[in-house]
Tab-separated table of C-alpha atoms in Angstrom:
chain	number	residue	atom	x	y	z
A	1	UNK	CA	17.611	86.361	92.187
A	2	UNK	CA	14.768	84.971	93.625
A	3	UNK	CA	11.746	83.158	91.260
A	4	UNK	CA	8.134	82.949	90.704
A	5	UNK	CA	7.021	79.441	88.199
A	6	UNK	CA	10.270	79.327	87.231
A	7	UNK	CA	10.557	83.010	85.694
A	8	UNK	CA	12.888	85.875	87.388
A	9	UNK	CA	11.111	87.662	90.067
A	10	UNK	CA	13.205	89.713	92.165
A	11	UNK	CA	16.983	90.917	92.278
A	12	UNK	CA	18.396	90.992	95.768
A	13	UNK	CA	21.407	92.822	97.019
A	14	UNK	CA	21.975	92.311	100.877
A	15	UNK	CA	24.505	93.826	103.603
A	16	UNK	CA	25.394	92.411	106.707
A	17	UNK	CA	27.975	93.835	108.964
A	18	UNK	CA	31.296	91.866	108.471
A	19	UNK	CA	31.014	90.770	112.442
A	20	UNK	CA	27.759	89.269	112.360
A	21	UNK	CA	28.014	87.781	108.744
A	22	UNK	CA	31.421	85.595	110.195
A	23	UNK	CA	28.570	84.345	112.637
A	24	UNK	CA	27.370	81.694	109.912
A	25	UNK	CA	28.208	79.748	106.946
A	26	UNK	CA	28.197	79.785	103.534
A	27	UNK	CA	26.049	76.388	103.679
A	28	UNK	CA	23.979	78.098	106.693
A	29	UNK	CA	23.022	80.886	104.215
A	30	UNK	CA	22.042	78.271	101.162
A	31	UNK	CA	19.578	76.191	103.378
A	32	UNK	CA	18.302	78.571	106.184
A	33	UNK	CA	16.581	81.937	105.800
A	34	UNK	CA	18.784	85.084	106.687
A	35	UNK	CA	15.935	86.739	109.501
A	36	UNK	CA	16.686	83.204	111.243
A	37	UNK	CA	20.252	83.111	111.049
A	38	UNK	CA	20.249	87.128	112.532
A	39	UNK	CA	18.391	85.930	115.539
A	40	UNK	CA	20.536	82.633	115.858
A	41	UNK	CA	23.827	85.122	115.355
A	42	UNK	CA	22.231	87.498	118.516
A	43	UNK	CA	21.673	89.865	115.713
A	44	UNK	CA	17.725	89.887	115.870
A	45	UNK	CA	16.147	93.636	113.878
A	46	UNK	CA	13.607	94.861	116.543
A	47	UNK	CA	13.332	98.473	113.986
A	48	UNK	CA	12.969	98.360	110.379
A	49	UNK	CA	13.025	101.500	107.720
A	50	UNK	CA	11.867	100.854	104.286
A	51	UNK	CA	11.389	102.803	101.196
A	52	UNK	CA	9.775	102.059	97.954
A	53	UNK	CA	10.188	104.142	94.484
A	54	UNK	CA	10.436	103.633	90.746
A	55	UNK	CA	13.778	102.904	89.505
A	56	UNK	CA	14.826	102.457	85.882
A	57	UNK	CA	16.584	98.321	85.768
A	58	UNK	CA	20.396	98.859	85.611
A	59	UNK	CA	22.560	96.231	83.398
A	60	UNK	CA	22.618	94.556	85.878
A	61	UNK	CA	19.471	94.201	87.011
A	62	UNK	CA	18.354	93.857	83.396
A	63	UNK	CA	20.466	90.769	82.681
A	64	UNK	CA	19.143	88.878	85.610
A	65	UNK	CA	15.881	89.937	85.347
A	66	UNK	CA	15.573	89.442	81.200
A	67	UNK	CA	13.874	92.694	81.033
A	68	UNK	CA	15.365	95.529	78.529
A	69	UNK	CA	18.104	98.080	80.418
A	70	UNK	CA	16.542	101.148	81.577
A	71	UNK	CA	12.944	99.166	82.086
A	72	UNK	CA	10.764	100.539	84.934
A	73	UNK	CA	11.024	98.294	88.420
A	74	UNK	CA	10.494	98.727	91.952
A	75	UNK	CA	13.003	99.566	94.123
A	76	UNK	CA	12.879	98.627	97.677
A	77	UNK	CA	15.337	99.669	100.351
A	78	UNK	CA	15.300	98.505	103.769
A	79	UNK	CA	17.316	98.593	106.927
A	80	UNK	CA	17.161	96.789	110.182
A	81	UNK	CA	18.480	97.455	113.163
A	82	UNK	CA	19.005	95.357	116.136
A	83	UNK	CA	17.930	96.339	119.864
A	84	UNK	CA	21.142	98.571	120.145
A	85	UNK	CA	20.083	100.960	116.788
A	86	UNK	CA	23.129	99.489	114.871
A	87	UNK	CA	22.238	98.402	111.611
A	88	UNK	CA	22.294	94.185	110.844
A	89	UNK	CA	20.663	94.244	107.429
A	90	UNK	CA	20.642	96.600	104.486
């Protein structure tokens, strides 16, 4: 979950291909953003896909978010893919 002045902003959910994930640490993760760690892992997106729609908040998403289940959010879905079309992020 990320936040904006201290209030929920955003609910993340991110996949990384076992392989590449093994590439860096837990601690790596905490400290250093993931696009960098990609790059550093050989892993670099050079083609990204992304969709946006209306989604109703799941339970989920609800809790972390402090909004009611069911509420209206955005839903973004995105997947890169590195030089080689094989997806490193979803």
């Amino acid at each position: 979950m990320r936040k904006l002045q201290g209030e929920p902003f955003s609910y993340l959910t991110t996949y990384v291909p076992a392989d590449i994930a093994a590439r860096y640490s837990i601690d790596e993760l905490r400290s250093t953003p993931l696009l960098t760690l990609l790059e550093r892992a050989g892993a670099g997106a050079v083609e990204v896909e992304q969709w946006i729609t209306a989604a109703a908040a799941s339970p989920t998403v609800s809790a972390w978010l402090d909004v009611p289940s069911g509420a209206p959010v955005l839903k973004i879905e995105r997947v890169m893919a590195g030089a080689d079309a094989r997806p490193v992020q979803m």
